[in-house]
Coordinates of C-alpha atoms in Angstrom, one line a residue:
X234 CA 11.6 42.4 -12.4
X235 CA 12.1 38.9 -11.5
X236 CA 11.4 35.5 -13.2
X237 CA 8.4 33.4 -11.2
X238 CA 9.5 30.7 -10.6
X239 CA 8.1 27.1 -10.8
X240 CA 9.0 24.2 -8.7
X241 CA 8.3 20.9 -9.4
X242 CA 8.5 17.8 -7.3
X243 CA 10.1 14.9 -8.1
X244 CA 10.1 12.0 -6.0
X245 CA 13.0 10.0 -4.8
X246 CA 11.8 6.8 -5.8
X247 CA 14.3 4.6 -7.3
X248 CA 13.4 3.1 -10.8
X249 CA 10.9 5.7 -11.9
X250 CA 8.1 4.6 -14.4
X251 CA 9.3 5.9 -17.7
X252 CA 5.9 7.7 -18.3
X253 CA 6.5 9.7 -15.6
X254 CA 9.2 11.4 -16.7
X255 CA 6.8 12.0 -19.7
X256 CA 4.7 13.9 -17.3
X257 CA 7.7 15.3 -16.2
X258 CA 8.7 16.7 -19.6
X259 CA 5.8 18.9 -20.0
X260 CA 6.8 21.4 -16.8
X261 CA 9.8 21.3 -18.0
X262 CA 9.2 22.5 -21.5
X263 CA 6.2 24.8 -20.9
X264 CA 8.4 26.9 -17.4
X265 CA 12.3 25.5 -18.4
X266 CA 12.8 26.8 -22.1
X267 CA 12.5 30.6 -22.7
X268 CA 9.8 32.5 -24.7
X269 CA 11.7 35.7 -24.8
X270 CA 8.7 36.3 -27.4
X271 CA 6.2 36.3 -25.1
X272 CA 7.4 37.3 -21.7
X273 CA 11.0 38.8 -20.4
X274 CA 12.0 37.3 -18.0
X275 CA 10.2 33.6 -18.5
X276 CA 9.5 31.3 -15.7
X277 CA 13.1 30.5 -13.2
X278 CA 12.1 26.4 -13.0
X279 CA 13.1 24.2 -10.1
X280 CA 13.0 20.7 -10.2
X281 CA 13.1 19.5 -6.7
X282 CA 13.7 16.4 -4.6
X283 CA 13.7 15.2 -1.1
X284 CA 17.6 14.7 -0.8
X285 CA 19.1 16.8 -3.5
X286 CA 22.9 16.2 -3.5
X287 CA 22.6 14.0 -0.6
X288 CA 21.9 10.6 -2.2
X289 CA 22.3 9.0 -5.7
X290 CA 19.9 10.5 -8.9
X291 CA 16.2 9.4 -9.5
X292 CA 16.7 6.5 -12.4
X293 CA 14.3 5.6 -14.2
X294 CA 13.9 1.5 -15.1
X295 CA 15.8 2.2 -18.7
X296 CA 18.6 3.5 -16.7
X297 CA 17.9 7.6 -17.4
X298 CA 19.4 9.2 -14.4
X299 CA 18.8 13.0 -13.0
X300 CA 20.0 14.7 -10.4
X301 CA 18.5 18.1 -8.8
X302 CA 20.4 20.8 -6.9
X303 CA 16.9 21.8 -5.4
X304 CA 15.3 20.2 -2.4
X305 CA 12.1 20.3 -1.1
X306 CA 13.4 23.7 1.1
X307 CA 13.3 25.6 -2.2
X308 CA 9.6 25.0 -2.3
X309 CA 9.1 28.1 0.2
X310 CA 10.7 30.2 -1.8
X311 CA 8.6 29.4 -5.2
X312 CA 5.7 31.6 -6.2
X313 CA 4.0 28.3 -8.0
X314 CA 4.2 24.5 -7.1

């Protein structure tokens, strides 16, 4: 059996609100880190954004940078968005 997997959006705006990676945390740690305890296999989590490799990484105005290598394609594929 596979993982479900997740996707989340995240928006190619430059100099991202640092609340919203906040927001952003909470997918992250409830889908992205495993709970072998409770299910096997856990959730596969995308983050994904509208020009993944293609242009510089969503920064955020204290100068935290991420990169994705999802893009908004890999939304078809995800059981949950």
């Amino acid at each position: 059996m596979s993982a479900p997997t997740v996707a989340v959006v995240v928006t190619g705006e430059v100099l991202v609100q640092s609340w919203d990676l906040y927001e952003l945390s909470i997918p992250c740690t409830v889908f992205g880190k495993a709970q072998a305890d409770l299910a096997d296999p856990w959730y596969d989590l995308r983050l994904c954004d509208d020009g993944a490799g293609t242009r510089d990484a969503v920064t955020t105005a204290a100068g935290f940078a991420l990169r994705t290598r999802y893009g908004l394609d890999d939304l078809v594929d995800a059981d949950t968005v």
